[in-house]
mmCIF file of C-alpha atoms in Angstrom:
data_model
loop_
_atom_site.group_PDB
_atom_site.id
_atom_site.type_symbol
_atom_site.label_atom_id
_atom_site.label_comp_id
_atom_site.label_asym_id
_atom_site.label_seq_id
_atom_site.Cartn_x
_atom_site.Cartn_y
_atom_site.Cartn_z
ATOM 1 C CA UNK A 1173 115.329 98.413 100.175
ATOM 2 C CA UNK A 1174 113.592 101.121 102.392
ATOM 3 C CA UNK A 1175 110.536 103.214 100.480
ATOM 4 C CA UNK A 1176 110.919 107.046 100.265
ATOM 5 C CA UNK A 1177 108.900 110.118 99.724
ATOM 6 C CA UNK A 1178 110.083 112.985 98.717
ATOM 7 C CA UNK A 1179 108.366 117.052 98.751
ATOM 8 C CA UNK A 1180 108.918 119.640 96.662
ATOM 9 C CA UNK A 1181 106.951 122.177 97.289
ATOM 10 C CA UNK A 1182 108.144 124.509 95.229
ATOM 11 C CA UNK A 1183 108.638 122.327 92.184
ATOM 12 C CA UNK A 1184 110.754 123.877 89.442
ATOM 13 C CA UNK A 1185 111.971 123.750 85.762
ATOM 14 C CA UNK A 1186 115.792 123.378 85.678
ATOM 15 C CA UNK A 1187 116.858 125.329 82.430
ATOM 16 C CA UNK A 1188 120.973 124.745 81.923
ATOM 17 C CA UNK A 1189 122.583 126.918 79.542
ATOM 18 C CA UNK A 1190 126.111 125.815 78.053
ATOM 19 C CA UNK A 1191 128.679 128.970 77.107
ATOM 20 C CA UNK A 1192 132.040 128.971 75.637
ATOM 21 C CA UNK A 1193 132.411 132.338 77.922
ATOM 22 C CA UNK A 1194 129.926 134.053 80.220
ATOM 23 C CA UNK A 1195 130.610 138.266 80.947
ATOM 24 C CA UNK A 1196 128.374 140.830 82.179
ATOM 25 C CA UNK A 1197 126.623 142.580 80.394
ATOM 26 C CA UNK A 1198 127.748 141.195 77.001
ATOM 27 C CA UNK A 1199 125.553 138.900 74.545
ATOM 28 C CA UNK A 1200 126.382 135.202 74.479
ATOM 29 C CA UNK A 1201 124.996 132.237 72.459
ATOM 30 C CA UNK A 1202 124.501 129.013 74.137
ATOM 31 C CA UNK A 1203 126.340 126.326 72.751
ATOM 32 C CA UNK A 1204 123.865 123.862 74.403
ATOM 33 C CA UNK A 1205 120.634 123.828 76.361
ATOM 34 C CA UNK A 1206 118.454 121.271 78.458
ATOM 35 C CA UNK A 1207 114.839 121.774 80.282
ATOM 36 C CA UNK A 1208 113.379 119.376 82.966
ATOM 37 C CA UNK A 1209 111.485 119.328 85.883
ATOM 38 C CA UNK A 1210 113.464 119.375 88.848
ATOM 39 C CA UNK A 1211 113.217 120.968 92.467
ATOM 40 C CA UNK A 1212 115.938 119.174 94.853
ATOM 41 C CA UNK A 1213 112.899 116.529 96.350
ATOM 42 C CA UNK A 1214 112.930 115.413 92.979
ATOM 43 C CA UNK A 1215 116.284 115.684 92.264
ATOM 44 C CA UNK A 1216 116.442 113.271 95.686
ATOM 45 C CA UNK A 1217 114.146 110.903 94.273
ATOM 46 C CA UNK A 1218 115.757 110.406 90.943
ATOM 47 C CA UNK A 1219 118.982 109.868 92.234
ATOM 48 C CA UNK A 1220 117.327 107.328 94.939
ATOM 49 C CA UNK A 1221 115.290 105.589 92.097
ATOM 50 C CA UNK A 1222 118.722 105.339 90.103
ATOM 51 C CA UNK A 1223 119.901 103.089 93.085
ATOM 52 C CA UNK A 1224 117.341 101.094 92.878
ATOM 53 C CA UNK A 1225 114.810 102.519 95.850
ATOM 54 C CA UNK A 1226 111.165 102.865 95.618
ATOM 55 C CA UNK A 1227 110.744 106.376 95.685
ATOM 56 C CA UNK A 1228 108.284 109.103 94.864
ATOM 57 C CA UNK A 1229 108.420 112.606 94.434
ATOM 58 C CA UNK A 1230 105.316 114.661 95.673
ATOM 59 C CA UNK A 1231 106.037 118.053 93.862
ATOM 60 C CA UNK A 1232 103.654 121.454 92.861
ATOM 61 C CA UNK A 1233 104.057 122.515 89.424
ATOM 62 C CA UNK A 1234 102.466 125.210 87.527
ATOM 63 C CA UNK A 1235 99.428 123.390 85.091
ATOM 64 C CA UNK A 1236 101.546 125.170 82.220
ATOM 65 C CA UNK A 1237 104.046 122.762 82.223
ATOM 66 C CA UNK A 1238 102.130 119.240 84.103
ATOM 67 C CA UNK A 1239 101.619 117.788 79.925
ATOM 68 C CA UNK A 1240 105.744 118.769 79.561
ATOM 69 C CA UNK A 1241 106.582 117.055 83.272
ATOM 70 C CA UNK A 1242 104.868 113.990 82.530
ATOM 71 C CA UNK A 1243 106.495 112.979 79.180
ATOM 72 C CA UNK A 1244 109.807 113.605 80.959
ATOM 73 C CA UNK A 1245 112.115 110.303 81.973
ATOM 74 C CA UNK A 1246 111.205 111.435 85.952
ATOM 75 C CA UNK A 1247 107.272 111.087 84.911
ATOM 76 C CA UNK A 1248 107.578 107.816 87.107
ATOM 77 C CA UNK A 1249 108.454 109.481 89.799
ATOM 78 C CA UNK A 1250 106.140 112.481 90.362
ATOM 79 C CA UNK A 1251 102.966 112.641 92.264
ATOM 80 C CA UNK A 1252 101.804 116.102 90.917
ATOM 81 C CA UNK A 1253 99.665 118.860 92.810
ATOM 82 C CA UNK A 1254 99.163 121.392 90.075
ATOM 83 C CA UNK A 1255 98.688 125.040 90.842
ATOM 84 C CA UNK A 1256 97.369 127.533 88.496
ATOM 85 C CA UNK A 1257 99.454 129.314 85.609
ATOM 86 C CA UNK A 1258 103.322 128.231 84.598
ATOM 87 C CA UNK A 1259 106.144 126.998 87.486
ATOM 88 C CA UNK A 1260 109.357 128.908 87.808
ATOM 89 C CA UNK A 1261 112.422 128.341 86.081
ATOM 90 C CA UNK A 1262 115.599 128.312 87.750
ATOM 91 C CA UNK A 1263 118.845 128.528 85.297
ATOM 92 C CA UNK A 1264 121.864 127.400 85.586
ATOM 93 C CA UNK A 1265 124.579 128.747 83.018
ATOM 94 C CA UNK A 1266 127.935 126.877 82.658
ATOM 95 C CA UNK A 1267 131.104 128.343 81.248
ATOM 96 C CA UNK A 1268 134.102 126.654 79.091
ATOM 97 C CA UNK A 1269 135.667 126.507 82.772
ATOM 98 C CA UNK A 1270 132.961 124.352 84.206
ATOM 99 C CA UNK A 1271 131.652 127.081 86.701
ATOM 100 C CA UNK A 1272 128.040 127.285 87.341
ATOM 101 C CA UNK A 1273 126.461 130.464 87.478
ATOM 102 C CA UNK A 1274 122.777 130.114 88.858
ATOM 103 C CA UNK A 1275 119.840 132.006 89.103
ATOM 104 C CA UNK A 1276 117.210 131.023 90.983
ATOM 105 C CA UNK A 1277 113.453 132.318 90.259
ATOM 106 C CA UNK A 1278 111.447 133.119 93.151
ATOM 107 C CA UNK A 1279 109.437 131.204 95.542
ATOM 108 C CA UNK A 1280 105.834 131.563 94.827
ATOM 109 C CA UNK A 1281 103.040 131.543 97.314
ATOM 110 C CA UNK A 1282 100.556 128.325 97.515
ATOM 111 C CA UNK A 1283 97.018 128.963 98.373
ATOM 112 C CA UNK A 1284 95.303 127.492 101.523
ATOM 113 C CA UNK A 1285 93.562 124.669 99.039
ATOM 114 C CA UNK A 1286 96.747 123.856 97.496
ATOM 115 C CA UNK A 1287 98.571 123.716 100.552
ATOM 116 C CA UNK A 1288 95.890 121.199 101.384
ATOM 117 C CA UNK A 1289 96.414 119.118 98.404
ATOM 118 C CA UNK A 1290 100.174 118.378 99.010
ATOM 119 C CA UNK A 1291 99.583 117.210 102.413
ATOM 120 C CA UNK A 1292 96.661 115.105 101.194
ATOM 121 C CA UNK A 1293 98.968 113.167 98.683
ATOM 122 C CA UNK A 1294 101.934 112.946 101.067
ATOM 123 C CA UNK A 1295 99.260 111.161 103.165
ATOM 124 C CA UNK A 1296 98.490 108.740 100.669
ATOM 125 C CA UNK A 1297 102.046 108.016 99.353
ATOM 126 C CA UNK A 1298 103.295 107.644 103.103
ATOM 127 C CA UNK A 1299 100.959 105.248 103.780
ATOM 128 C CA UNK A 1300 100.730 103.210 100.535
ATOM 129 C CA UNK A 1301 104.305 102.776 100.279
ATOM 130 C CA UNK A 1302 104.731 102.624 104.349
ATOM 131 C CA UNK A 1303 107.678 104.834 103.328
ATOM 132 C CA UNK A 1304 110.906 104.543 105.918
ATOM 133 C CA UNK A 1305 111.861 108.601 104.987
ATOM 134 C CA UNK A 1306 110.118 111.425 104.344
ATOM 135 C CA UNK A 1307 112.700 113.772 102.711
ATOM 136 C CA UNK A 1308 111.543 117.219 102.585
ATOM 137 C CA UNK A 1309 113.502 119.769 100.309
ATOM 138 C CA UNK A 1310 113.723 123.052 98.984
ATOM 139 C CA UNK A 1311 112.234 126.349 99.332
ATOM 140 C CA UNK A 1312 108.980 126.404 101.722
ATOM 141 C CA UNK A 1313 106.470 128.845 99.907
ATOM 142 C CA UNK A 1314 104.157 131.552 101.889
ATOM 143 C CA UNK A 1315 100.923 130.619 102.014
ATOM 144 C CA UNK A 1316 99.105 132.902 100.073
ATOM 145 C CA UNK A 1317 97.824 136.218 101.095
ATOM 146 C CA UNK A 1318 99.669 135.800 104.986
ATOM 147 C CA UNK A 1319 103.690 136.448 105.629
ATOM 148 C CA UNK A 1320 103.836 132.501 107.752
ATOM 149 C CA UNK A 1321 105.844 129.694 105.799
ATOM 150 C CA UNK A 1322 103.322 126.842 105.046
ATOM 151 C CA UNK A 1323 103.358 124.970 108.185
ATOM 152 C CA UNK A 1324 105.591 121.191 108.306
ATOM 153 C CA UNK A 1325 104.067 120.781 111.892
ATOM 154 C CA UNK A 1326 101.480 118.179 110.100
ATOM 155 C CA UNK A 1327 103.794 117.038 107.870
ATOM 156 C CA UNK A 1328 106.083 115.812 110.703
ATOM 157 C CA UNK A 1329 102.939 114.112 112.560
ATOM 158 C CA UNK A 1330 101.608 112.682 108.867
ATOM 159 C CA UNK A 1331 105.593 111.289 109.105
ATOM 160 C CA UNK A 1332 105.219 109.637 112.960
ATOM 161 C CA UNK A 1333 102.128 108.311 112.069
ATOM 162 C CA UNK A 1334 103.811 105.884 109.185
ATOM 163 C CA UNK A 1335 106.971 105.440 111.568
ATOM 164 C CA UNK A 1336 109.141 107.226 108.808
ATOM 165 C CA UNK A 1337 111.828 109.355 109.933
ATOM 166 C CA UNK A 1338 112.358 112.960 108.415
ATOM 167 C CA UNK A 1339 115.069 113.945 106.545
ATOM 168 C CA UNK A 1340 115.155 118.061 105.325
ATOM 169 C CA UNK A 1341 117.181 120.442 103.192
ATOM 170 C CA UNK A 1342 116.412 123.975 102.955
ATOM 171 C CA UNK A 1343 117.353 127.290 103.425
ATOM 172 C CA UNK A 1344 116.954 130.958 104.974
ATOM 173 C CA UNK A 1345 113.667 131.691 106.986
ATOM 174 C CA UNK A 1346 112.735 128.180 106.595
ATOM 175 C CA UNK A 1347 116.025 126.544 108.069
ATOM 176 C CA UNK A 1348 115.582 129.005 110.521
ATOM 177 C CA UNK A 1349 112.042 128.421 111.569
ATOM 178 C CA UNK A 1350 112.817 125.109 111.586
ATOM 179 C CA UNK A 1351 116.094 125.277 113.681
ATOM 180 C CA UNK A 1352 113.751 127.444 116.385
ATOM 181 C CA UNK A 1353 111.460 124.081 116.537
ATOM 182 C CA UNK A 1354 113.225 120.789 115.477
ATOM 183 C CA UNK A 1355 111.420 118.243 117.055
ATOM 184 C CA UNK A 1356 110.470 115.250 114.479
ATOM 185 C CA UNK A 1357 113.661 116.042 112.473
ATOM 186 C CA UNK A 1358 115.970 112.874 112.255
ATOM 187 C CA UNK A 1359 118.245 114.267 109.807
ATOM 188 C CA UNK A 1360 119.507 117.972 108.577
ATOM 189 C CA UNK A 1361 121.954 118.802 105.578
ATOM 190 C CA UNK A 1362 123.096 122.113 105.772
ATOM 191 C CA UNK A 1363 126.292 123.393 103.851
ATOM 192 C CA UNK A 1364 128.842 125.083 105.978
ATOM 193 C CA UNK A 1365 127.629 128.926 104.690
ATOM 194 C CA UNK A 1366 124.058 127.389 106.572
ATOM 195 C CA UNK A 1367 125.811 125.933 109.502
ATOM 196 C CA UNK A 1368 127.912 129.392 110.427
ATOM 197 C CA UNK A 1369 124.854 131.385 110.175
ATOM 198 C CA UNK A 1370 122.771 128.693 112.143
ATOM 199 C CA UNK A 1371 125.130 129.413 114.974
ATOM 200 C CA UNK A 1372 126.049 132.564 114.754
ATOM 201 C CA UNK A 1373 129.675 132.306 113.922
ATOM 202 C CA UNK A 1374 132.349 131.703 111.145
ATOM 203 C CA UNK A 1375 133.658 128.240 110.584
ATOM 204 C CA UNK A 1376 137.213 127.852 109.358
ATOM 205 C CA UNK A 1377 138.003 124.253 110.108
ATOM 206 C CA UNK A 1378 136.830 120.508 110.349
ATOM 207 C CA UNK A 1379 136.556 120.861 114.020
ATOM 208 C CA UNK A 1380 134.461 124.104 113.693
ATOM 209 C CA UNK A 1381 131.742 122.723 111.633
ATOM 210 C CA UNK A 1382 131.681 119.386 113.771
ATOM 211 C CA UNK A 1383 131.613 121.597 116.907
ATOM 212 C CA UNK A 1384 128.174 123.994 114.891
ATOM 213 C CA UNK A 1385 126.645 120.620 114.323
ATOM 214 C CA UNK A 1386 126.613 119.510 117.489
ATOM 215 C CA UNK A 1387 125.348 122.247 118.912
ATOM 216 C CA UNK A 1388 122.221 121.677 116.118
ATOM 217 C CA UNK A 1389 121.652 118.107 117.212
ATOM 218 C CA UNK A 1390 121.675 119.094 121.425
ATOM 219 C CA UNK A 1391 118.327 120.407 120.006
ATOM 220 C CA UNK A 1392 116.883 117.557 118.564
ATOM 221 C CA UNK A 1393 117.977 117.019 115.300
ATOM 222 C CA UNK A 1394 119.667 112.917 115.380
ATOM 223 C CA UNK A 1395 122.459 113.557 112.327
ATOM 224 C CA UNK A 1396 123.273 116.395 110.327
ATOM 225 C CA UNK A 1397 125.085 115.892 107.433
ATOM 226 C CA UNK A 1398 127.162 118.892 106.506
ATOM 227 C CA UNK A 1399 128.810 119.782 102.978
ATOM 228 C CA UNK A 1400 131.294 121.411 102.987
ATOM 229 C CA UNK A 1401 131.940 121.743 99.131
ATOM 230 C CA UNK A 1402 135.021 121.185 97.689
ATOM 231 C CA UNK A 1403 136.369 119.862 101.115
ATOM 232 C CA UNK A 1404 133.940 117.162 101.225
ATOM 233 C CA UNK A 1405 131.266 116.334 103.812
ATOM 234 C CA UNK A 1406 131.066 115.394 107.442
ATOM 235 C CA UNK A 1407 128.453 113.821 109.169
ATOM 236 C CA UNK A 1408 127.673 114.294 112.953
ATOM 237 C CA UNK A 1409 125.792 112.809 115.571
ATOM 238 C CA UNK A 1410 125.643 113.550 119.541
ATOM 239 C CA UNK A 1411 128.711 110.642 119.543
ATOM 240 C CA UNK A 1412 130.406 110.446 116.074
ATOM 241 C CA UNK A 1413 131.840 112.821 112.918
ATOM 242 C CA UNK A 1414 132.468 110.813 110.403
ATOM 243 C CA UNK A 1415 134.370 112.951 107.655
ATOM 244 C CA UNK A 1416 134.159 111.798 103.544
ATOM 245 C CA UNK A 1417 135.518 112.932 100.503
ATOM 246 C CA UNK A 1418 135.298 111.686 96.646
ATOM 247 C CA UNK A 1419 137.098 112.726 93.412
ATOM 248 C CA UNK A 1420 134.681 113.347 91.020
ATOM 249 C CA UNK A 1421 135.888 112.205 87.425
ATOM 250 C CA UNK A 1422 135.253 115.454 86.309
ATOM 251 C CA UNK A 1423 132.895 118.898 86.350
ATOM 252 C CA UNK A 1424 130.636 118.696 84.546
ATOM 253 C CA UNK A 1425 127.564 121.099 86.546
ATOM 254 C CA UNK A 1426 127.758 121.502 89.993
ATOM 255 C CA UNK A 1427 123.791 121.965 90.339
ATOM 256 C CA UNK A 1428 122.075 118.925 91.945
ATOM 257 C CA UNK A 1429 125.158 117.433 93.845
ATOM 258 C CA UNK A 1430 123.864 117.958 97.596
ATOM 259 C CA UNK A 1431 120.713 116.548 96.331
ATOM 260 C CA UNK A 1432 122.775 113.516 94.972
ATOM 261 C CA UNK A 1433 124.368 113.634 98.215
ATOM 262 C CA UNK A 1434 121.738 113.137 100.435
ATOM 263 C CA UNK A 1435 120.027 110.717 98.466
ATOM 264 C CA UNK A 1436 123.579 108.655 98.511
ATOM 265 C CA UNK A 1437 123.401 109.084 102.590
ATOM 266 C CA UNK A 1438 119.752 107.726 102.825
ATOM 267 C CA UNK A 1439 120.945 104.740 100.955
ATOM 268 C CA UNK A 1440 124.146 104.105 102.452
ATOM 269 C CA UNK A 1441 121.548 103.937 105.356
ATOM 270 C CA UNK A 1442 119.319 101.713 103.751
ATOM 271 C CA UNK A 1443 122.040 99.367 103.856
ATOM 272 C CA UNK A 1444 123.078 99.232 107.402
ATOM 273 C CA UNK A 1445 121.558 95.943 108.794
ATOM 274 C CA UNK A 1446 123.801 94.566 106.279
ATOM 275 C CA UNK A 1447 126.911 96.509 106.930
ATOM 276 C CA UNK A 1448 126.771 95.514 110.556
ATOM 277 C CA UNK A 1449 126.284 92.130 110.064
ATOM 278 C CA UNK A 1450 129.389 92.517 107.283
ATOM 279 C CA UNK A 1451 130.852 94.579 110.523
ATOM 280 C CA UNK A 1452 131.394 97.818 108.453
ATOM 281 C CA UNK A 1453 130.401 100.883 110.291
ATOM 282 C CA UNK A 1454 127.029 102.264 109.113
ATOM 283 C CA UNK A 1455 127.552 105.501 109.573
ATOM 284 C CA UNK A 1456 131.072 105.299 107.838
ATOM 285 C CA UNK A 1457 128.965 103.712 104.667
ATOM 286 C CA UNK A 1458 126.290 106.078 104.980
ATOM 287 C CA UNK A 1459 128.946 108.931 104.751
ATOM 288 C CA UNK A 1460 130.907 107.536 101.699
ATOM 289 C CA UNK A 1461 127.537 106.809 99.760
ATOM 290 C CA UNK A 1462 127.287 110.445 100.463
ATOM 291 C CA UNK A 1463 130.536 111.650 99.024
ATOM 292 C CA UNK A 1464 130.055 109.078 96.213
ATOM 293 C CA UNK A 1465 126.896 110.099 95.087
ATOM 294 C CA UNK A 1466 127.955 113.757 95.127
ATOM 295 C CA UNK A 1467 130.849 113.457 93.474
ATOM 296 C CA UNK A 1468 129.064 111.277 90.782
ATOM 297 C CA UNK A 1469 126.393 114.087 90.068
ATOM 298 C CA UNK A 1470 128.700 116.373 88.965
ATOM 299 C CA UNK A 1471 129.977 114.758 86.447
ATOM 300 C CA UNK A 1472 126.563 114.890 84.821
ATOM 301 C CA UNK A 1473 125.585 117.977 82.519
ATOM 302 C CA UNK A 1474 122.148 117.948 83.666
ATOM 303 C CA UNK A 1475 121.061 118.321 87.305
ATOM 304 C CA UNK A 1476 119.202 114.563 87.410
ATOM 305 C CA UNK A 1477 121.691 111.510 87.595
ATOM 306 C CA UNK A 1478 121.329 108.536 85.505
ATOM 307 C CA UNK A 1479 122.345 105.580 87.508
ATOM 308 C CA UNK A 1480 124.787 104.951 90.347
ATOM 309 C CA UNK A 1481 128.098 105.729 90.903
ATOM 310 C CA UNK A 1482 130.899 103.629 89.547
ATOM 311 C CA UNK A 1483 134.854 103.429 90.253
ATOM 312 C CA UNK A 1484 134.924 106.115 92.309
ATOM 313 C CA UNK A 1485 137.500 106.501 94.612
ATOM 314 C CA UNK A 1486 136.529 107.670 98.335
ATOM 315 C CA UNK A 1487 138.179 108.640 101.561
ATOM 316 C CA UNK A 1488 136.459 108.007 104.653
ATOM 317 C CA UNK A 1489 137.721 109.420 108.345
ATOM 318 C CA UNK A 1490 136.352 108.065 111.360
ATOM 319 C CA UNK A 1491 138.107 109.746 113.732
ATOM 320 C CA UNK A 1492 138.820 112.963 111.397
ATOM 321 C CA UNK A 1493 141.675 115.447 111.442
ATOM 322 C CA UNK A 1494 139.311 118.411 113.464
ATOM 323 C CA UNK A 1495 142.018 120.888 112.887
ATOM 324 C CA UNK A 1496 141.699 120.287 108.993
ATOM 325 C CA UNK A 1497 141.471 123.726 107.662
ATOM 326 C CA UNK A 1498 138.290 124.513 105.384
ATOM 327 C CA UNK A 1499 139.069 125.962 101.988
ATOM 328 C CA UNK A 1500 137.647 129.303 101.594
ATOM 329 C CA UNK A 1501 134.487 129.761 100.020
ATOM 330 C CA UNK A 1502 135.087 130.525 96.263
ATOM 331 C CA UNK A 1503 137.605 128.149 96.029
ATOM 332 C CA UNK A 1504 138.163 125.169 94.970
#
């Protein structure tokens, strides 16, 4: 099984709050409520250590909360850089209906020094594990005291250096500096709201979004891996689209299933010398791990899943229906 390392540079606590109704501006009580440390590169690496990979998760947290972190059941997992004062909270609050409503706090800046730090232990875990992926997700802090996103030009070369491909999953300025300058990116999961404004255009069907990807890999990116919510997930390379979709056993938090996702794609790939010597497709496998994996993390309350995926049932298109149309976003 391949190694992985994980970032999280803007580590988190994942607060989930359980209501029998949720309306504005009136007073609820919680009818449940969990804390742990989360951030989606360690959301990644718990879901790839529940299937058995050796992975770490290189993560910043606020000192406030590093004694909390490491009594948690991910303390395994974490390499931690600590910053000063507490890390943010994000909160998730789920309704009788099972729909999330999320709130995310906001990115905060890391200092030159810090900044320094993180790359210093990515160095380290790269090479002591000689990791196959680096996955790199999340929000990309500021570096303190400047308006530039901390830089992932040495985090790429810190990557070729160990001969691990890159994996990443973010969002808004970052996805978009990143889009400007791909090079050393081997894989990209974008949802379909991140695809459309990556290209500039609306995408109402299966052939839409395989169309947008395409155009994201002719600059350098191998596969992109889109999700495309309740319609599944697609993934796309120069050649291929290779189109899954899984029936979760039931909603249980939506929160943490793309992470689930792309930790089920990595290893689905993880398994391809054997799948072509079985003569399954790889990227078929890779694909369904995906949809498996996603659909399996929302059956869990919290955002962290606890073990694989089990009886599971899971649709896989090689040569996909491209004039599929996409359910609108909102609906399920």
């Amino acid at each position: 099984m391949s190694g992985f390392v994980t970032l999280t540079a803007a580590g988190a606590i994942d607060a989930t709050y359980r209501v029998g109704a949720l309306r504005r501006g009136a007073f609820a009580r919680a009818d449940s409520y969990t804390r742990e440390v989360s951030g989606k590169g360690v959301n990644v690496a718990a879901a790839l250590a529940a299937g058995g990979a050796d992975a770490v998760a290189v993560v910043v947290l606020g000192a406030d909360d590093v004694r909390f972190a490491r009594c948690g059941l991910t303390a395994p997992l974490l390499r931690i850089v600590e910053v000063p004062g507490a890390t943010r909270v994000n909160t998730s609050i789920i309704d009788a209906e099972g729909i999330t409503t999320k709130v995310n706090a906001p990115t905060p800046p890391l200092t030159t020094e810090a900044w320094e730090a993180t790359v210093e232990m990515l160095r380290r875990e790269l090479a002591a594990r000689g990791a196959s992926w680096l996955v790199i997700s999340g929000s990309l802090p500021q570096l303190a005291g400047t308006a530039d996103l901390i830089d992932l030009g040495i985090v790429r070369a810190l990557a070729r250096e160990v001969g691990a491909r890159v994996a990443l999953d973010t969002s808004g300025a970052a996805l978009d500096a990143v889009l400007a300058d791909p090079a050393g990116i081997d894989l990209l999961t974008p949802n379909a709201e991140e695809l459309a404004a990556a290209v500039g255009r609306p995408l109402h069907t299966l052939g839409d979004v395989v169309a947008a990807a395409r155009e994201i890999v002719a600059r350098g990116v191998d596969t992109v891996l889109a999700s495309l919510g309740a319609d599944g997930l697609v993934a796309v390379t120069a050649e291929r689209a290779v189109f899954a979709r899984s029936g979760a056993p039931y909603v249980a938090n939506t929160a943490g299933a793309g992470d689930a996702a792309l930790a089920g794609f990595l290893l689905g790939l993880s398994r391809t010398p054997a799948a072509s010597a079985a003569g399954a497709d790889p990227l078929a496998v890779a694909a369904a791990s995906a949809a498996e994996w996603g659909a399996h993390a929302v059956a869990h309350a919290s955002t962290l899943v606890s073990g694989p995926p089990h009886g599971i049932r899971t649709r896989v298109e090689t040569a996909p229906d491209l004039d599929r149309v996409l359910t609108p976003e909102g609906e399920a």
